[in-house]
CSV table of C-alpha atoms in Angstrom, one decimal:
chain,number,residue,atom,x,y,z
A,265,UNK,CA,-45.1,7.0,-24.6
A,266,UNK,CA,-44.1,3.6,-23.1
A,267,UNK,CA,-45.6,3.0,-19.7
A,268,UNK,CA,-44.6,0.7,-16.8
A,269,UNK,CA,-47.5,-1.6,-17.9
A,270,UNK,CA,-46.2,-1.9,-21.4
A,271,UNK,CA,-42.7,-2.7,-20.3
A,272,UNK,CA,-43.9,-5.4,-17.9
A,273,UNK,CA,-46.0,-7.3,-20.4
A,274,UNK,CA,-43.2,-9.6,-21.5
A,275,UNK,CA,-43.1,-10.8,-17.8
A,276,UNK,CA,-46.8,-11.2,-17.5
A,277,UNK,CA,-47.0,-14.7,-18.9
A,278,UNK,CA,-44.8,-15.9,-16.1
A,279,UNK,CA,-47.1,-14.5,-13.4
A,280,UNK,CA,-49.2,-16.9,-11.4
A,281,UNK,CA,-52.4,-14.9,-11.7
A,282,UNK,CA,-54.5,-17.3,-9.8
A,283,UNK,CA,-52.3,-17.0,-6.7
A,284,UNK,CA,-51.8,-13.3,-7.2
A,285,UNK,CA,-48.1,-13.7,-7.4
A,286,UNK,CA,-45.6,-11.5,-9.2
A,287,UNK,CA,-42.8,-12.9,-11.4
A,288,UNK,CA,-39.2,-12.2,-10.5
A,289,UNK,CA,-39.0,-9.9,-13.4
A,290,UNK,CA,-42.0,-7.9,-12.3
A,291,UNK,CA,-40.6,-7.7,-8.8
A,292,UNK,CA,-37.4,-6.2,-10.2
A,293,UNK,CA,-39.3,-3.8,-12.4
A,294,UNK,CA,-41.3,-2.6,-9.4
A,295,UNK,CA,-38.2,-2.1,-7.3
A,296,UNK,CA,-36.4,-0.3,-10.1
A,297,UNK,CA,-39.4,2.0,-10.7
A,298,UNK,CA,-39.8,0.7,-14.2
A,299,UNK,CA,-36.4,2.1,-15.2
A,300,UNK,CA,-34.4,-1.1,-15.7
A,301,UNK,CA,-31.5,-0.2,-18.1
A,302,UNK,CA,-30.5,-3.8,-19.0
A,303,UNK,CA,-32.4,-6.9,-20.1
A,304,UNK,CA,-33.2,-9.1,-17.1
A,305,UNK,CA,-34.2,-12.8,-17.4
A,306,UNK,CA,-34.9,-15.3,-14.6
A,307,UNK,CA,-35.3,-19.0,-14.1
A,308,UNK,CA,-39.0,-18.6,-13.6
A,309,UNK,CA,-39.3,-17.8,-17.3
A,310,UNK,CA,-39.9,-14.1,-16.8
A,311,UNK,CA,-38.1,-11.2,-18.4
A,312,UNK,CA,-37.9,-7.4,-18.1
A,313,UNK,CA,-36.1,-4.4,-19.4
A,314,UNK,CA,-35.6,-3.2,-22.9
A,315,UNK,CA,-35.6,-5.9,-25.6
A,316,UNK,CA,-32.4,-5.7,-27.6
A,317,UNK,CA,-30.5,-4.0,-24.8
A,318,UNK,CA,-26.7,-4.5,-25.2
A,319,UNK,CA,-26.3,-5.7,-21.7
A,320,UNK,CA,-28.2,-8.2,-19.6
A,321,UNK,CA,-28.5,-10.1,-16.4
A,322,UNK,CA,-29.7,-13.7,-16.1
A,323,UNK,CA,-30.8,-15.0,-12.7
A,324,UNK,CA,-30.3,-18.8,-12.9
A,325,UNK,CA,-31.3,-20.2,-9.5
A,326,UNK,CA,-33.4,-19.8,-6.4
A,327,UNK,CA,-30.2,-19.5,-4.4
A,328,UNK,CA,-29.4,-16.4,-6.5
A,329,UNK,CA,-32.7,-14.9,-5.4
A,330,UNK,CA,-31.8,-15.5,-1.8
A,331,UNK,CA,-28.4,-13.9,-2.2
A,332,UNK,CA,-30.0,-10.8,-3.9
A,333,UNK,CA,-32.7,-10.6,-1.3
A,334,UNK,CA,-30.6,-11.0,1.8
A,335,UNK,CA,-27.3,-9.2,0.8
A,336,UNK,CA,-27.2,-5.6,1.8
A,337,UNK,CA,-26.1,-3.0,-0.8
A,338,UNK,CA,-23.8,-4.5,-3.5
A,339,UNK,CA,-23.1,-7.6,-1.5
A,340,UNK,CA,-26.1,-9.6,-2.7
A,341,UNK,CA,-25.4,-9.0,-6.3
A,342,UNK,CA,-21.7,-9.9,-5.8
A,343,UNK,CA,-22.6,-13.2,-4.0
A,344,UNK,CA,-25.0,-14.3,-6.7
A,345,UNK,CA,-22.5,-13.4,-9.5
A,346,UNK,CA,-19.5,-15.0,-7.9
A,347,UNK,CA,-21.4,-18.2,-6.9
A,348,UNK,CA,-22.5,-18.5,-10.6
A,349,UNK,CA,-26.2,-17.9,-9.8
A,350,UNK,CA,-26.3,-14.6,-11.8
A,351,UNK,CA,-24.7,-14.2,-15.2
A,352,UNK,CA,-23.8,-11.0,-17.0
A,353,UNK,CA,-24.3,-10.7,-20.8
A,354,UNK,CA,-22.7,-8.3,-23.2
A,355,UNK,CA,-19.5,-7.9,-21.2
A,356,UNK,CA,-16.4,-10.0,-20.5
A,357,UNK,CA,-16.2,-11.2,-16.9
A,358,UNK,CA,-12.7,-9.8,-16.7
A,359,UNK,CA,-14.0,-6.3,-17.4
A,360,UNK,CA,-17.8,-5.8,-16.8
A,361,UNK,CA,-17.3,-2.0,-16.7
A,362,UNK,CA,-19.9,-1.1,-19.4
A,363,UNK,CA,-22.6,-3.1,-17.7
A,364,UNK,CA,-21.8,-1.6,-14.3
A,365,UNK,CA,-21.8,1.8,-15.8
A,366,UNK,CA,-25.2,1.3,-17.4
A,367,UNK,CA,-26.6,0.2,-14.0
A,368,UNK,CA,-24.9,3.1,-12.1
A,369,UNK,CA,-26.2,5.7,-14.6
A,370,UNK,CA,-29.8,4.6,-14.7
A,371,UNK,CA,-30.7,2.2,-12.0
A,372,UNK,CA,-32.2,3.7,-8.8
A,373,UNK,CA,-34.1,1.3,-6.5
A,374,UNK,CA,-37.2,2.7,-4.8
A,375,UNK,CA,-39.1,1.4,-1.8
A,376,UNK,CA,-42.7,0.4,-2.9
A,377,UNK,CA,-45.7,1.0,-0.6
A,378,UNK,CA,-46.2,-1.4,2.3
A,379,UNK,CA,-49.1,-3.3,0.6
A,380,UNK,CA,-47.0,-3.9,-2.5
A,381,UNK,CA,-44.1,-5.0,-0.4
A,382,UNK,CA,-46.3,-7.7,1.1
A,383,UNK,CA,-47.1,-8.9,-2.4
A,384,UNK,CA,-43.4,-9.0,-3.3
A,385,UNK,CA,-42.4,-11.0,-0.2
A,386,UNK,CA,-45.3,-13.4,-0.8
A,387,UNK,CA,-44.2,-13.8,-4.4
A,388,UNK,CA,-40.5,-14.4,-3.6
A,389,UNK,CA,-41.4,-16.7,-0.7
A,390,UNK,CA,-40.4,-16.3,2.9
A,391,UNK,CA,-37.9,-19.2,2.5
A,392,UNK,CA,-35.9,-17.2,0.0
A,393,UNK,CA,-35.4,-14.4,2.6
A,394,UNK,CA,-33.5,-16.6,5.1
A,395,UNK,CA,-29.7,-15.9,4.8
A,396,UNK,CA,-27.6,-18.8,3.6
A,397,UNK,CA,-23.8,-19.4,3.5
A,398,UNK,CA,-22.0,-17.0,1.2
A,399,UNK,CA,-19.4,-18.2,-1.4
A,400,UNK,CA,-16.2,-19.6,0.1
A,401,UNK,CA,-14.2,-16.7,-1.4
A,402,UNK,CA,-15.9,-14.3,1.0
A,403,UNK,CA,-14.0,-13.1,4.1
A,404,UNK,CA,-15.7,-13.4,7.5
A,405,UNK,CA,-17.9,-10.5,8.7
A,406,UNK,CA,-16.1,-8.0,10.9
A,407,UNK,CA,-17.6,-9.2,14.1
A,408,UNK,CA,-16.2,-12.7,13.5
A,409,UNK,CA,-12.8,-11.5,12.5
A,410,UNK,CA,-12.4,-10.3,16.1
A,411,UNK,CA,-11.4,-13.9,17.0
A,412,UNK,CA,-8.2,-13.2,15.1
A,413,UNK,CA,-7.4,-10.1,17.1
A,414,UNK,CA,-8.3,-6.4,17.5
A,415,UNK,CA,-8.8,-4.6,14.2
A,416,UNK,CA,-5.4,-3.5,12.8
A,417,UNK,CA,-3.4,-5.5,15.4
A,418,UNK,CA,-0.3,-7.1,13.8
A,419,UNK,CA,-1.9,-10.5,13.6
A,420,UNK,CA,-5.2,-9.4,12.1
A,421,UNK,CA,-3.4,-7.1,9.6
A,422,UNK,CA,-1.3,-10.0,8.4
A,423,UNK,CA,-4.4,-12.1,7.8
A,424,UNK,CA,-6.1,-9.3,5.9
A,425,UNK,CA,-3.0,-8.8,3.7
A,426,UNK,CA,-2.8,-12.5,3.1
A,427,UNK,CA,-6.4,-12.6,2.0
A,428,UNK,CA,-5.8,-10.1,-0.8
A,429,UNK,CA,-2.1,-10.2,-1.8
A,430,UNK,CA,-1.2,-13.9,-1.4
A,431,UNK,CA,-3.5,-15.0,-4.3
A,432,UNK,CA,-0.8,-16.0,-6.8
A,433,UNK,CA,2.2,-14.1,-8.1
A,434,UNK,CA,1.6,-15.5,-11.5
A,435,UNK,CA,-2.0,-14.2,-11.5
A,436,UNK,CA,-0.6,-10.7,-10.5
A,437,UNK,CA,1.9,-10.9,-13.3
A,438,UNK,CA,-0.9,-11.3,-15.8
A,439,UNK,CA,-3.0,-8.5,-14.3
A,440,UNK,CA,-0.3,-5.9,-13.4
A,441,UNK,CA,2.1,-6.5,-16.3
A,442,UNK,CA,5.9,-6.4,-16.1
A,443,UNK,CA,6.0,-3.6,-13.6
A,444,UNK,CA,4.3,-5.8,-10.9
A,445,UNK,CA,3.0,-2.6,-9.4
A,446,UNK,CA,-0.4,-2.7,-7.7
A,447,UNK,CA,-0.9,1.0,-7.1
A,448,UNK,CA,-2.1,4.0,-9.1
A,449,UNK,CA,0.1,4.8,-12.1
A,450,UNK,CA,0.8,8.3,-13.3
A,451,UNK,CA,0.1,8.7,-17.1
A,452,UNK,CA,2.4,11.3,-18.8
A,453,UNK,CA,0.0,11.4,-21.7
A,454,UNK,CA,-3.1,9.8,-23.2
A,455,UNK,CA,-1.1,7.4,-25.3
A,456,UNK,CA,1.2,6.1,-22.5
A,457,UNK,CA,1.2,2.4,-21.8
A,458,UNK,CA,0.6,1.0,-18.3
A,459,UNK,CA,4.3,0.2,-17.9
A,460,UNK,CA,5.3,3.7,-18.9
A,461,UNK,CA,2.8,5.2,-16.5
A,462,UNK,CA,4.0,3.0,-13.6
A,463,UNK,CA,7.7,3.9,-14.3
A,464,UNK,CA,6.6,7.5,-14.4
A,465,UNK,CA,4.9,7.1,-11.0
A,466,UNK,CA,8.1,5.8,-9.5
A,467,UNK,CA,10.0,8.6,-11.1
A,468,UNK,CA,7.6,11.2,-9.6
A,469,UNK,CA,7.9,9.7,-6.1
A,470,UNK,CA,11.7,9.5,-6.5
A,471,UNK,CA,12.0,13.1,-7.5
A,472,UNK,CA,9.6,14.4,-4.8
A,473,UNK,CA,11.7,12.7,-2.2
A,474,UNK,CA,14.9,14.4,-3.7
A,475,UNK,CA,16.7,11.1,-3.6
A,476,UNK,CA,20.3,10.9,-4.8
A,477,UNK,CA,23.0,8.2,-4.9
A,478,UNK,CA,24.0,7.2,-1.4
A,479,UNK,CA,20.7,8.2,0.3
A,480,UNK,CA,18.7,5.7,2.4
A,481,UNK,CA,15.1,5.0,1.5
A,482,UNK,CA,12.5,3.0,3.5
A,483,UNK,CA,9.5,1.9,1.5
A,484,UNK,CA,6.7,0.6,3.8
A,485,UNK,CA,4.1,-1.7,2.3
A,486,UNK,CA,6.5,-2.2,-0.6
A,487,UNK,CA,4.5,-4.8,-2.5
A,488,UNK,CA,6.7,-6.6,-5.0
A,489,UNK,CA,9.5,-4.1,-4.5
A,490,UNK,CA,9.0,-1.8,-7.5
A,491,UNK,CA,9.9,1.4,-5.7
A,492,UNK,CA,12.8,-0.3,-3.9
A,493,UNK,CA,14.3,-1.5,-7.2
A,494,UNK,CA,13.7,1.8,-9.0
A,495,UNK,CA,15.6,3.6,-6.3
A,496,UNK,CA,18.4,1.0,-6.0
A,497,UNK,CA,19.1,1.2,-9.8
A,498,UNK,CA,19.9,4.9,-9.2
A,499,UNK,CA,22.3,4.3,-6.4
A,500,UNK,CA,20.0,4.7,-3.4
A,501,UNK,CA,20.2,2.1,-0.5
A,502,UNK,CA,16.6,1.0,-0.3
A,503,UNK,CA,14.8,-1.3,2.1
A,504,UNK,CA,11.2,-2.4,1.8
A,505,UNK,CA,8.9,-4.3,4.1
A,506,UNK,CA,5.7,-6.2,3.3
A,507,UNK,CA,3.3,-8.5,5.2
A,508,UNK,CA,2.8,-10.6,2.2
A,509,UNK,CA,5.0,-13.7,2.0
A,510,UNK,CA,4.3,-14.2,-1.7
A,511,UNK,CA,5.4,-10.6,-2.5
A,512,UNK,CA,8.5,-11.0,-0.4
A,513,UNK,CA,9.7,-14.1,-2.3
A,514,UNK,CA,9.0,-12.5,-5.7
A,515,UNK,CA,10.7,-9.2,-4.7
A,516,UNK,CA,13.8,-10.9,-3.3
A,517,UNK,CA,14.2,-12.9,-6.5
A,518,UNK,CA,13.8,-9.8,-8.7
A,519,UNK,CA,16.4,-7.9,-6.6
A,520,UNK,CA,18.9,-10.8,-7.0
A,521,UNK,CA,18.2,-11.2,-10.7
A,522,UNK,CA,18.9,-7.5,-11.3
A,523,UNK,CA,22.1,-7.6,-9.3
A,524,UNK,CA,20.9,-5.1,-6.7
A,525,UNK,CA,21.4,-7.2,-3.5
A,526,UNK,CA,24.2,-4.9,-2.3
A,527,UNK,CA,21.9,-1.9,-2.2
A,528,UNK,CA,18.3,-3.3,-2.0
A,529,UNK,CA,16.4,-5.6,0.3
A,530,UNK,CA,12.7,-6.5,0.9
A,531,UNK,CA,11.8,-8.0,4.3
A,532,UNK,CA,8.7,-10.0,5.3
A,533,UNK,CA,7.2,-8.3,8.3
A,534,UNK,CA,5.3,-5.5,9.8
A,535,UNK,CA,6.4,-1.9,9.2
A,536,UNK,CA,6.2,-1.3,12.9
A,537,UNK,CA,9.1,-3.7,13.5
A,538,UNK,CA,11.6,-1.6,11.5
A,539,UNK,CA,14.3,-0.7,14.0
A,540,UNK,CA,16.6,1.4,11.9
A,541,UNK,CA,16.4,5.2,12.0
A,542,UNK,CA,18.0,8.1,10.1
A,543,UNK,CA,16.5,7.4,6.7
A,544,UNK,CA,16.7,10.2,4.2
A,545,UNK,CA,13.3,9.4,2.9
A,546,UNK,CA,10.3,7.2,3.5
A,547,UNK,CA,7.7,6.2,0.8
A,548,UNK,CA,4.4,4.8,1.7
A,549,UNK,CA,2.6,3.8,-1.5
A,550,UNK,CA,-0.8,2.2,-1.0
A,551,UNK,CA,-0.4,1.2,2.7
A,552,UNK,CA,-2.5,3.8,4.5
A,553,UNK,CA,-5.7,2.2,3.4
A,554,UNK,CA,-4.8,-0.8,5.6
A,555,UNK,CA,-3.7,1.2,8.7
A,556,UNK,CA,-7.1,2.3,10.2
A,557,UNK,CA,-7.9,5.9,10.7
A,558,UNK,CA,-7.7,5.7,14.5
A,559,UNK,CA,-4.0,4.6,14.0
A,560,UNK,CA,-3.0,7.5,11.8
A,561,UNK,CA,-1.4,9.4,14.7
A,562,UNK,CA,0.9,6.4,15.6
A,563,UNK,CA,1.5,5.6,12.0
A,564,UNK,CA,2.7,9.1,11.1
A,565,UNK,CA,4.6,9.4,14.4
A,566,UNK,CA,6.4,6.1,13.7
A,567,UNK,CA,7.4,7.1,10.2
A,568,UNK,CA,8.6,10.5,11.5
A,569,UNK,CA,10.8,8.7,14.0
A,570,UNK,CA,12.5,6.7,11.2
A,571,UNK,CA,13.5,9.8,9.3
A,572,UNK,CA,16.6,11.9,9.9
A,573,UNK,CA,15.9,15.6,10.7
A,574,UNK,CA,14.9,17.3,7.4
A,575,UNK,CA,14.0,13.9,5.8
A,576,UNK,CA,11.0,13.6,3.4
A,577,UNK,CA,8.0,11.4,3.5
A,578,UNK,CA,5.7,10.7,0.6
A,579,UNK,CA,2.3,9.1,1.3
A,580,UNK,CA,0.3,7.8,-1.6
A,581,UNK,CA,-3.2,6.4,-1.0
A,582,UNK,CA,-6.8,6.1,-1.9
A,583,UNK,CA,-9.1,8.6,-0.3
A,584,UNK,CA,-12.7,9.7,0.0
A,585,UNK,CA,-13.7,13.0,-1.6
A,586,UNK,CA,-14.8,14.3,1.8
A,587,UNK,CA,-13.9,13.9,5.4
A,588,UNK,CA,-17.3,13.2,7.0
A,589,UNK,CA,-18.1,9.6,6.1
A,590,UNK,CA,-17.4,6.6,8.2
A,591,UNK,CA,-14.0,5.4,7.3
A,592,UNK,CA,-14.7,1.6,7.3
A,593,UNK,CA,-15.4,0.0,3.9
A,594,UNK,CA,-18.5,-2.1,3.7
A,595,UNK,CA,-20.2,-4.7,1.5
A,596,UNK,CA,-18.4,-6.3,-1.5
A,597,UNK,CA,-15.1,-4.4,-1.0
A,598,UNK,CA,-14.8,-5.4,2.7
A,599,UNK,CA,-15.8,-9.0,2.3
A,600,UNK,CA,-14.1,-9.9,-1.0
A,601,UNK,CA,-11.3,-7.4,-1.6
A,602,UNK,CA,-9.8,-5.4,1.3
A,603,UNK,CA,-10.9,-6.8,4.7
A,604,UNK,CA,-10.7,-4.2,7.4
A,605,UNK,CA,-9.8,-1.5,4.8
A,606,UNK,CA,-10.6,2.1,5.8
A,607,UNK,CA,-10.7,5.3,3.7
A,608,UNK,CA,-11.0,8.9,4.6
A,609,UNK,CA,-10.5,12.3,3.0
A,610,UNK,CA,-7.1,13.9,2.3
A,611,UNK,CA,-8.0,16.6,4.8
A,612,UNK,CA,-8.0,14.1,7.6
A,613,UNK,CA,-4.7,12.6,6.5
A,614,UNK,CA,-3.1,16.0,6.3
A,615,UNK,CA,-4.4,17.0,9.7
A,616,UNK,CA,-3.1,13.8,11.3
A,617,UNK,CA,0.3,14.2,9.7
A,618,UNK,CA,0.6,17.8,10.9
A,619,UNK,CA,-0.4,16.8,14.4
A,620,UNK,CA,2.3,14.1,14.4
A,621,UNK,CA,4.9,16.8,13.8
A,622,UNK,CA,5.3,16.6,10.1
A,623,UNK,CA,5.3,19.7,7.8
A,624,UNK,CA,3.1,19.2,4.8
A,625,UNK,CA,4.8,20.6,1.7
A,626,UNK,CA,2.5,19.5,-1.2
A,627,UNK,CA,-0.4,17.4,-2.1
A,628,UNK,CA,-2.1,16.4,-5.4
A,629,UNK,CA,-5.0,14.3,-6.5
A,630,UNK,CA,-4.3,11.5,-9.1
A,631,UNK,CA,-7.9,10.3,-9.3
A,632,UNK,CA,-8.2,10.3,-13.1
A,633,UNK,CA,-4.9,8.4,-13.3
A,634,UNK,CA,-6.3,5.6,-11.2
A,635,UNK,CA,-9.3,5.2,-13.4
A,636,UNK,CA,-6.9,4.7,-16.4
A,637,UNK,CA,-4.8,2.3,-14.3
A,638,UNK,CA,-7.8,0.1,-13.6
A,639,UNK,CA,-8.8,0.2,-17.2
A,640,UNK,CA,-5.5,-1.2,-18.2
A,641,UNK,CA,-5.5,-3.9,-15.5
A,642,UNK,CA,-8.9,-5.0,-16.7
A,643,UNK,CA,-7.5,-5.2,-20.3
A,644,UNK,CA,-4.7,-7.4,-19.0
A,645,UNK,CA,-7.1,-9.7,-17.1
A,646,UNK,CA,-9.3,-10.1,-20.2
A,647,UNK,CA,-6.2,-10.9,-22.3
A,648,UNK,CA,-5.1,-13.6,-19.8
A,649,UNK,CA,-8.5,-14.7,-18.7
A,650,UNK,CA,-8.2,-18.5,-19.4
A,651,UNK,CA,-4.8,-18.6,-17.7
A,652,UNK,CA,-6.1,-16.6,-14.8
A,653,UNK,CA,-9.1,-18.9,-14.3
A,654,UNK,CA,-6.9,-22.0,-14.5
A,655,UNK,CA,-4.5,-20.4,-11.9
A,656,UNK,CA,-7.0,-19.1,-9.2
A,657,UNK,CA,-10.4,-20.4,-10.2
A,658,UNK,CA,-13.4,-18.8,-11.9
A,659,UNK,CA,-14.9,-17.3,-8.7
A,660,UNK,CA,-11.7,-15.5,-7.7
A,661,UNK,CA,-11.1,-14.3,-11.3
A,662,UNK,CA,-14.7,-12.9,-11.4
A,663,UNK,CA,-14.1,-11.1,-8.1
A,664,UNK,CA,-11.2,-9.3,-9.6
A,665,UNK,CA,-13.0,-8.3,-12.8
A,666,UNK,CA,-15.9,-7.0,-10.8
A,667,UNK,CA,-13.7,-5.2,-8.3
A,668,UNK,CA,-11.5,-3.5,-10.8
A,669,UNK,CA,-14.3,-2.4,-13.1
A,670,UNK,CA,-16.4,-1.1,-10.2
A,671,UNK,CA,-13.4,0.8,-8.8
A,672,UNK,CA,-12.7,2.3,-12.2
A,673,UNK,CA,-16.3,3.6,-12.2
A,674,UNK,CA,-15.9,5.0,-8.7
A,675,UNK,CA,-12.7,6.9,-9.6
A,676,UNK,CA,-14.3,8.3,-12.8
A,677,UNK,CA,-17.4,9.5,-10.9
A,678,UNK,CA,-15.4,11.0,-8.0
A,679,UNK,CA,-16.7,8.5,-5.5
A,680,UNK,CA,-13.1,7.9,-4.4
A,681,UNK,CA,-9.8,9.7,-5.1
A,682,UNK,CA,-6.0,9.1,-4.9
A,683,UNK,CA,-3.8,11.6,-3.1
A,684,UNK,CA,-0.1,12.0,-2.8
A,685,UNK,CA,1.0,14.1,0.2
A,686,UNK,CA,4.6,15.2,0.5
A,687,UNK,CA,5.9,16.1,4.0
A,688,UNK,CA,9.1,16.7,5.9
A,689,UNK,CA,10.4,16.1,9.4
A,690,UNK,CA,11.4,19.6,10.6
A,691,UNK,CA,15.0,20.2,11.8
A,692,UNK,CA,15.1,22.7,14.6
A,693,UNK,CA,13.1,25.2,12.6
A,694,UNK,CA,15.7,25.7,10.0
A,695,UNK,CA,16.4,22.3,8.5
A,696,UNK,CA,14.1,22.8,5.5
A,697,UNK,CA,16.1,25.7,4.2
A,698,UNK,CA,17.8,23.3,1.8
A,699,UNK,CA,14.6,22.8,-0.2
A,700,UNK,CA,14.0,24.9,-3.3
A,701,UNK,CA,11.4,27.6,-3.0
A,702,UNK,CA,9.2,26.0,-5.6
A,703,UNK,CA,8.4,22.3,-6.5
A,704,UNK,CA,11.6,20.7,-7.8
A,705,UNK,CA,10.1,17.7,-9.5
A,706,UNK,CA,8.7,17.4,-13.0
A,707,UNK,CA,4.9,16.8,-12.9
């Protein structure tokens, strides 16, 4: 039987025995309880983990050690990796899913006894435990963002959206594919392509909302206008709104190129500035994550006020698998991907919608579909890696590969979910009589 001592022997040569210091590899082995699932090498010449492992991590610089030691949760690893101080082996940077899965399946950090922690701190060096400036791609911590306004104020929301969505339309074209749809697809079968699954998602939303030629649709947080154009092609008068200037330019051009300008529009602005009312339907696909849980009541109340009596609302968003956790995202996701993002369970969403006067008709979980969507986005990023790096830079491209692969893992393991909730604005107690008794859409 292989013991901890046996596994650590390949790191022993790098240990300064005279000073009683541990090598970096030994420190990691101790913290991992001797269960390191990948090969680890470090700039001090030490190594740990199974020889011949298909995946590996190479710590290149003392700065990387500082990032790892001072970053809470996944933030330290992300900083070291994005800054180029930590390299992954055995996976492509556009899709490090398999390495992340190996770590998630087997790696559990433990807190060693106090005396051993003293040895670890002495070995690393107190100087390595002083926080340093993070990579420039990182958003400010939440307390410093307050300078830009209260969380989820219009100004601060606009800045958060700019951070994530105004990267580069060309970059998004490579990652998302022709559909330019940055939300969970709905796969009709195992062999369906990403584009087929995104078209199927729009079809599902369209049918759930019972849209027909001549109806009016409002799509809030409309992205590059995929839902707006889908509805407009079918005779629906569709208006979309987005806080991203890059998305607005792309969507307006796509609408003009398709000859849909007489029935479709995309506006640059906040959904709260929509003045029109009487819409037959409202779609919100991937917006609620940016709203803030404490604003759900006003959010659903506002969307209800834009609907005609009897009108339908479809909310599609990422959720937690329960309703107890703190809603705010932390660590890597908050600092590099979705600043100020908040997630909660579908139960909280349904409760808030009901309390805002909406009647919930149906909900379903598309968790597995989002895992497949992220798989296909990563495949696209790998295929266009060189172009993507040239367009947005290596650190940003690495952020996207890490974020999408990690999110895929989270959806597969039920760490997060994706729920569609269909609801209606009641009409004097009798206005929903026009709806069929059973679901009228094709799953």
